[in-house]
Coordinates of C-alpha atoms in Angstrom, one line a residue:
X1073 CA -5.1 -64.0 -95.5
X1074 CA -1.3 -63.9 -94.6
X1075 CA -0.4 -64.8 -90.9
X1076 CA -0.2 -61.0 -89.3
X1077 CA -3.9 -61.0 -90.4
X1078 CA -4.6 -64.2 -88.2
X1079 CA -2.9 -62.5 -85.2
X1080 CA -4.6 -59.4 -85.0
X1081 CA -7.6 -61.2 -85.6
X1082 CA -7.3 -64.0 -82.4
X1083 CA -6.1 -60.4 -80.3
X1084 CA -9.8 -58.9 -81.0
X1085 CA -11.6 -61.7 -80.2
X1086 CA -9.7 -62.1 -76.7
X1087 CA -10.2 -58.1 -75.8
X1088 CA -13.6 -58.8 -74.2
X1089 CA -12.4 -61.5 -72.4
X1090 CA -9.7 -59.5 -70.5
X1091 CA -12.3 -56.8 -70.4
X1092 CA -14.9 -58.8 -68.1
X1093 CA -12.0 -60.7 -66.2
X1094 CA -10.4 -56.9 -64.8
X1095 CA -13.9 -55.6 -64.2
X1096 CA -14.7 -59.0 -61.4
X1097 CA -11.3 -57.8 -60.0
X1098 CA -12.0 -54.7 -59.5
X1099 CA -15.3 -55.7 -57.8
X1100 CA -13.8 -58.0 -55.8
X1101 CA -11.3 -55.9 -54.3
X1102 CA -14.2 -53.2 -53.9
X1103 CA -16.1 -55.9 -51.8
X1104 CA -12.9 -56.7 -49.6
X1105 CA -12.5 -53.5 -48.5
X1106 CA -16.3 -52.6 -47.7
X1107 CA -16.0 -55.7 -45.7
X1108 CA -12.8 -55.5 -43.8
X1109 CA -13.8 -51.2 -42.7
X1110 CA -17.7 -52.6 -41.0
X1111 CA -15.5 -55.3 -39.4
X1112 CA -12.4 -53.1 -38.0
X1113 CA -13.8 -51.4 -34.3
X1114 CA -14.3 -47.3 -34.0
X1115 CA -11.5 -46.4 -31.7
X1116 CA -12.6 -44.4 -28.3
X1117 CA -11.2 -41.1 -27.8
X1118 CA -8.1 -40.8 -25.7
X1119 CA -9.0 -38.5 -22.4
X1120 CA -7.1 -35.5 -21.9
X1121 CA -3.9 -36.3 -19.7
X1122 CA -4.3 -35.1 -16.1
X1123 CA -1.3 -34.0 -13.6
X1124 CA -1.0 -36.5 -11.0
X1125 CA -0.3 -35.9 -7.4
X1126 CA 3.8 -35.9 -8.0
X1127 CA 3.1 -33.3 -10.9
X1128 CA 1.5 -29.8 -9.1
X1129 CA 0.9 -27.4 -11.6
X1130 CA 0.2 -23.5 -10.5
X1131 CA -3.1 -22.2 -9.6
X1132 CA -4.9 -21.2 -12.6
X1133 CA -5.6 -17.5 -13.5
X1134 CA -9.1 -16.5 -11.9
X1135 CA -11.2 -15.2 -15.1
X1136 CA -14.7 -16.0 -13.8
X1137 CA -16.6 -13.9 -11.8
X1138 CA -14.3 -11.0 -12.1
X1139 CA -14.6 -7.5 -14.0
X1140 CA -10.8 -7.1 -13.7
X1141 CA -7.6 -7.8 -12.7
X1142 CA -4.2 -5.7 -11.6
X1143 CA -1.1 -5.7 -9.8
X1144 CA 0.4 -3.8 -6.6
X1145 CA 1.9 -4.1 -3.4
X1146 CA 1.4 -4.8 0.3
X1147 CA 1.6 -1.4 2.3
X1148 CA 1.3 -0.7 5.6
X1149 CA -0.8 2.5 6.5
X1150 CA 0.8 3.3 9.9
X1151 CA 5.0 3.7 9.5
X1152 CA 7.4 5.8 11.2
X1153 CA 10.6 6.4 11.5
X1154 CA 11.4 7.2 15.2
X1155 CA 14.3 10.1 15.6
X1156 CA 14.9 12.1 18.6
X1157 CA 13.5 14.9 19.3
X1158 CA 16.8 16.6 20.2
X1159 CA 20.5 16.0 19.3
X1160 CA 23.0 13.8 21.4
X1161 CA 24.8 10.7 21.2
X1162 CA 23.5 6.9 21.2
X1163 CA 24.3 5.7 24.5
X1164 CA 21.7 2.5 24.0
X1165 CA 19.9 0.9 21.5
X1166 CA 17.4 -1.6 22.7
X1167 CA 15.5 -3.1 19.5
X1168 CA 16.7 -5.6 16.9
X1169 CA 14.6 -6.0 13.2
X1170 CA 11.9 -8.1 14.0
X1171 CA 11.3 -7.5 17.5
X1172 CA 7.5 -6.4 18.7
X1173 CA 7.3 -3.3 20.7
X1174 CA 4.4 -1.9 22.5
X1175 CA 3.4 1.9 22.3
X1176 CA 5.7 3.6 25.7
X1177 CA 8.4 1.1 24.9
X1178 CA 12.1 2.6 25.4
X1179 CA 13.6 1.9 21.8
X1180 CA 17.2 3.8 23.0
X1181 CA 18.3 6.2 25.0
X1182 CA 20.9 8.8 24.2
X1183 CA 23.7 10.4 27.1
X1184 CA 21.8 12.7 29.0
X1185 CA 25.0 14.2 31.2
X1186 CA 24.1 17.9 29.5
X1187 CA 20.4 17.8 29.7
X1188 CA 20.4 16.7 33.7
X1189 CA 22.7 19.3 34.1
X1190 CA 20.6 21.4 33.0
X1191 CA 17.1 20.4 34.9
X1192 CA 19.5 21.0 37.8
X1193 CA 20.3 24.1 37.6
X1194 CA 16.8 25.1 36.2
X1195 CA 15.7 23.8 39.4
X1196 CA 18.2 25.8 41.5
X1197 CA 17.2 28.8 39.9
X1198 CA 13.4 28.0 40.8
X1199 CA 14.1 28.0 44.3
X1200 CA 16.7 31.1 44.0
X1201 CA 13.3 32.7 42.4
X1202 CA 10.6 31.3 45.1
X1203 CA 13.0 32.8 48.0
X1204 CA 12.9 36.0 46.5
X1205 CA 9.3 36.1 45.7
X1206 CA 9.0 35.1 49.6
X1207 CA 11.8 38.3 50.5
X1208 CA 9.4 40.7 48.3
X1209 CA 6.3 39.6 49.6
X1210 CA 7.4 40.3 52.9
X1211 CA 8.4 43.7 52.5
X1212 CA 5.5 44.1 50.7
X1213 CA 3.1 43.2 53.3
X1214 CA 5.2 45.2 55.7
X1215 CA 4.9 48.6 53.5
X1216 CA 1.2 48.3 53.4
X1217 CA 0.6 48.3 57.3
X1218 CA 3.0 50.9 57.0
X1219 CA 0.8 53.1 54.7
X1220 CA -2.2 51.7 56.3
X1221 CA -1.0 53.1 59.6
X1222 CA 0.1 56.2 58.1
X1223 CA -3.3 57.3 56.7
X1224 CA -4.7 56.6 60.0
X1225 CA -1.9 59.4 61.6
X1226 CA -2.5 61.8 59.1
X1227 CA -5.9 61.5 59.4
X1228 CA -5.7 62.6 63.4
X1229 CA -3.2 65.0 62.0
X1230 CA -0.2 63.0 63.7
X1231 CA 1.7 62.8 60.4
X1232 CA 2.9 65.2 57.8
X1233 CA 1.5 64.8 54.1
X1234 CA 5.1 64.0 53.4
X1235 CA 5.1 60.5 55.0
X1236 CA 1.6 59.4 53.7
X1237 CA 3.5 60.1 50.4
X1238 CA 6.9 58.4 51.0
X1239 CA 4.1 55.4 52.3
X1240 CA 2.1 55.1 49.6
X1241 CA 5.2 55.5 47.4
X1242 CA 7.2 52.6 49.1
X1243 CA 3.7 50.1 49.1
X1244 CA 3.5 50.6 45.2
X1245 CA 6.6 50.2 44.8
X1246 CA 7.1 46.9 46.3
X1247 CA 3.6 45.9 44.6
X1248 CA 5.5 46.2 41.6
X1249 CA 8.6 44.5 43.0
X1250 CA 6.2 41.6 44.0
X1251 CA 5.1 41.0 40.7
X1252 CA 8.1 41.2 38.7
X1253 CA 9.1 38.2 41.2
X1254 CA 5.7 36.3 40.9
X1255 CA 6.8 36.3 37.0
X1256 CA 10.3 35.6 37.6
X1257 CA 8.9 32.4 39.7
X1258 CA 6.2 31.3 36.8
X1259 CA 9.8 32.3 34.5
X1260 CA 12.0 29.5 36.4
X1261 CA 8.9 26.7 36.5
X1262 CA 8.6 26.7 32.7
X1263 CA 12.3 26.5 32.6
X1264 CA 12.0 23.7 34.7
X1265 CA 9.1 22.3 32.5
X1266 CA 11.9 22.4 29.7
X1267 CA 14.6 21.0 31.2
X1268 CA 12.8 18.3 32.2
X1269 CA 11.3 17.7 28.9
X1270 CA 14.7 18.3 27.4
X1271 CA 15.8 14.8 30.1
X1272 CA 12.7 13.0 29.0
X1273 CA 13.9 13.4 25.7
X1274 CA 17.0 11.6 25.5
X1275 CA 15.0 8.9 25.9
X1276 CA 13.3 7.1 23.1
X1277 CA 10.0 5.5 22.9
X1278 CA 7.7 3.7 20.2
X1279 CA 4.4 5.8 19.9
X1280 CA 2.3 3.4 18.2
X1281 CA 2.8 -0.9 19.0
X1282 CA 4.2 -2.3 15.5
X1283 CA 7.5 -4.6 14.2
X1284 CA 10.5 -2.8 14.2
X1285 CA 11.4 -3.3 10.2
X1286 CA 14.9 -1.8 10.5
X1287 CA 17.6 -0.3 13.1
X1288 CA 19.4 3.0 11.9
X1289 CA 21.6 3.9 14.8
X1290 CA 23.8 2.2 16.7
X1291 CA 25.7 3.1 20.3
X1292 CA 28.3 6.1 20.0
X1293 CA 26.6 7.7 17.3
X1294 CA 25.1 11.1 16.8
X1295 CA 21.2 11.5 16.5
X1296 CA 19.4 14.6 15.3
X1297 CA 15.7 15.6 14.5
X1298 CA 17.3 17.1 11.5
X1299 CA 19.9 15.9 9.1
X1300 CA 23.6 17.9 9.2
X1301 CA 25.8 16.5 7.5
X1302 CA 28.7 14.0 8.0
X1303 CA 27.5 10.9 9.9
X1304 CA 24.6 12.3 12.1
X1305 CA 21.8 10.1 12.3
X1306 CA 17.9 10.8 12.0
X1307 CA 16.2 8.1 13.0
X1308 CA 16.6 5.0 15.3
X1309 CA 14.7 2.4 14.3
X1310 CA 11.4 2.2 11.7
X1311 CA 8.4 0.6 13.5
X1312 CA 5.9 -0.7 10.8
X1313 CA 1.9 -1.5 12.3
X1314 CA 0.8 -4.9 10.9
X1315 CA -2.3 -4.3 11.9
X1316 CA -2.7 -1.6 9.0
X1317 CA -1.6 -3.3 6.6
X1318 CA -3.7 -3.4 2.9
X1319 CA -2.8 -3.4 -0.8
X1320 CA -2.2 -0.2 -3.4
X1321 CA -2.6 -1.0 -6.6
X1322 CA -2.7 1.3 -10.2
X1323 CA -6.0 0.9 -12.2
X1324 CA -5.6 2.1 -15.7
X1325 CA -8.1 4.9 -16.0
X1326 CA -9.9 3.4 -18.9
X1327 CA -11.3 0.6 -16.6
X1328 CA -11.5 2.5 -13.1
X1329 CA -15.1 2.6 -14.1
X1330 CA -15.1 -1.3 -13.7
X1331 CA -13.9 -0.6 -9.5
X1332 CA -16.4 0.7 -6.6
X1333 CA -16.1 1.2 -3.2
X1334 CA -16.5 -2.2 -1.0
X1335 CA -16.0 -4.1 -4.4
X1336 CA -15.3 -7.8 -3.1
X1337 CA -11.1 -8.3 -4.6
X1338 CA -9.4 -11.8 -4.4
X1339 CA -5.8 -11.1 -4.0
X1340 CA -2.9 -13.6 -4.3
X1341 CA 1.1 -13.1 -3.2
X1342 CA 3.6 -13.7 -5.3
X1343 CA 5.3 -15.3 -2.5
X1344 CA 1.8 -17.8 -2.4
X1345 CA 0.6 -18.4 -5.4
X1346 CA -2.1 -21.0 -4.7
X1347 CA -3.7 -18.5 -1.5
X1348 CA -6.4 -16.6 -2.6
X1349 CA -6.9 -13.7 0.0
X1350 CA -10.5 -12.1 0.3
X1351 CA -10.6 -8.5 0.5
X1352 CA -12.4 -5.3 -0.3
X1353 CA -12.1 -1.9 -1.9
X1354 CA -11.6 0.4 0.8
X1355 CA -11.6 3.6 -1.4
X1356 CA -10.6 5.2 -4.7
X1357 CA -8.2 8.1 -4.1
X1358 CA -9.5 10.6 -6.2
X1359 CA -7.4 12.0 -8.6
X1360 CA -4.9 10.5 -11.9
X1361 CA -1.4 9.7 -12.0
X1362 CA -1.1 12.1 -15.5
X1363 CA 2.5 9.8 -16.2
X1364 CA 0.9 6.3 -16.3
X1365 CA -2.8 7.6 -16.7
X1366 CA -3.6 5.4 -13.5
X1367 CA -5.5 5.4 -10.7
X1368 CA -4.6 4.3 -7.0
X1369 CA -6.7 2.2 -5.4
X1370 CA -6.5 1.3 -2.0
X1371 CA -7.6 -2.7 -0.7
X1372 CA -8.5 -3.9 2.8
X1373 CA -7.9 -7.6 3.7
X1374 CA -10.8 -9.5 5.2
X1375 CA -8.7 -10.6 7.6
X1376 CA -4.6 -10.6 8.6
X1377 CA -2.3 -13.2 8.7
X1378 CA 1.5 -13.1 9.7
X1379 CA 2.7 -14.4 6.0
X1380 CA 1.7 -11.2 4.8
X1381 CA 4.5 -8.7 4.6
X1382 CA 5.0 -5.2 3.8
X1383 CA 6.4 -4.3 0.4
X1384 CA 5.1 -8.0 -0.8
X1385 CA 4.0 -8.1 -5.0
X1386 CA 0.3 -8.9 -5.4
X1387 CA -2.2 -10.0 -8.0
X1388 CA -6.0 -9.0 -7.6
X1389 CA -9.2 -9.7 -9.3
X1390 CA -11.9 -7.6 -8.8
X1391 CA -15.2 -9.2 -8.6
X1392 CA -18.5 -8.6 -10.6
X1393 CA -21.3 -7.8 -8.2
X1394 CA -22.6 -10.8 -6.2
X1395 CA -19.5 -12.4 -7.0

């Protein structure tokens, strides 16, 4: 047996050796581990971080409770824009935007030199009327004691056929004369009636109690019921009632089956995102915008409040019965 022989030979008998010595290792190591995990703590779970005072975050989308949600707009059910109801010149404007008028109040009056001109002379032609109805009545009353007196001397034959005719005649002809001036009188009163309402006109006054939202005219300018052109007004001032305010919004038709009349809404302004506004569906107007394949619905508010404005964007959700 040479030498390599030897060494091969002592290798063999050491394999089992290294065999058992890696498998304790392993073991060990094995052990180690299964010890150090059951020793190591379970770590809590972290809570969620929460905003703090110094960190507001918007108010959360309502989703419970409600069937459905849209957008619209704060309108006012009462609006007018106040023109004259004849044409003139601005002599006076007496409202600002903002300012609260009562129903009666003057907004502006416009130069009324023409239309006192004319009650005047309406009124002189009254009394030119009156004094003639007087003149006619007189003679009137005059030719029937004349023909009354007559038929009594032609009825003692003291008077000739002839002048019971030319009586009778003259009577019914003043009759006549009488009441073309009673007309002529009733004629000049309406006139009057006119004029005057033609004086009252040139001055203007709110008809309903509201804000004045805007002021159109100004002094020196021309006013007209109707527009003509050039730089002639035709309105004053637009008086808005805050009392009648509400909100319109467009329902897709698809879920206007989810809305019903006196449906509790919760709306919120853009303007105020964290006040939620109770409210109610006043009513459904019935019929489809064919363009957007809407429908409008008009919302009450529960109750008013001076933040609200006209024209404001608003979110609402509409309730689920109960809700």
């Amino acid at each position: 047996m040479n030498r390599d022989d030897d060494a091969r030979g002592a290798r063999h008998r050491a394999r089992p050796w290294r065999v058992a010595v890696t498998v304790v290792v392993i073991a060990g190591i094995g052990l180690v581990a299964g010890w150090l995990l059951k020793s190591t703590p379970a770590q809590a779970p972290q809570p969620a971080a929460t905003p703090t005072a110094a960190e507001p975050t918007a108010a959360p989308a309502r989703t419970t409770g409600t069937v459905l949600n849209a957008s619209g707009y704060v309108v006012p059910r009462r609006v007018a824009t106040i023109a004259s109801r004849v044409t003139g010149q601005v002599a006076e404007v007496r409202v600002e935007e903002g300012m609260h008028v009562e129903a009666g109040d003057v907004l502006a009056t416009l130069d009324d030199t023409t239309a006192r001109a004319e009650f005047a002379l309406a009124g002189s032609r009254l009394e030119t009327a009156r004094r003639h109805e007087a003149e006619i009545r007189v003679r009137h009353d005059e030719a029937r004691r004349t023909l009354g007196r007559t038929e009594s001397l032609r009825a003692q034959r003291l008077a000739s056929e002839a002048e019971l005719d030319a009586a009778t005649a003259n009577a019914a002809a003043l009759s006549a004369r009488l009441s073309v001036a009673q007309s002529e009188v009733t004629n000049a009163e309406n006139a009057v009636v006119l004029a005057r309402r033609h004086a009252e006109d040139t001055v203007i006054r709110a008809p309903f109690a509201g804000v004045v939202v805007s002021k159109n005219a100004q002094p020196g300018e021309t006013i007209s019921p109707m527009s003509s052109g050039g730089f002639t007004r035709t309105g004053i001032a637009t008086i808005v009632d805050m009392s009648s305010l509400e909100i319109e919004v467009d329902v897709n038709e698809a879920f206007i089956n989810r809305v019903s009349d006196g449906q509790r809404v919760e709306a919120v302004l853009d303007a105020y995102p964290e006040w939620r506004i109770p409210a109610r569906v006043i009513s459904i107007v019935p019929t489809a915008d064919r363009q957007k394949a809407t429908v409008k619905v008009r919302i009450g508010f529960d109750a008013l409040d001076p933040r609200i404005l006209p024209e404001m964007g608003v979110q609402v959700w509409f309730m689920e019965a109960g809700g």
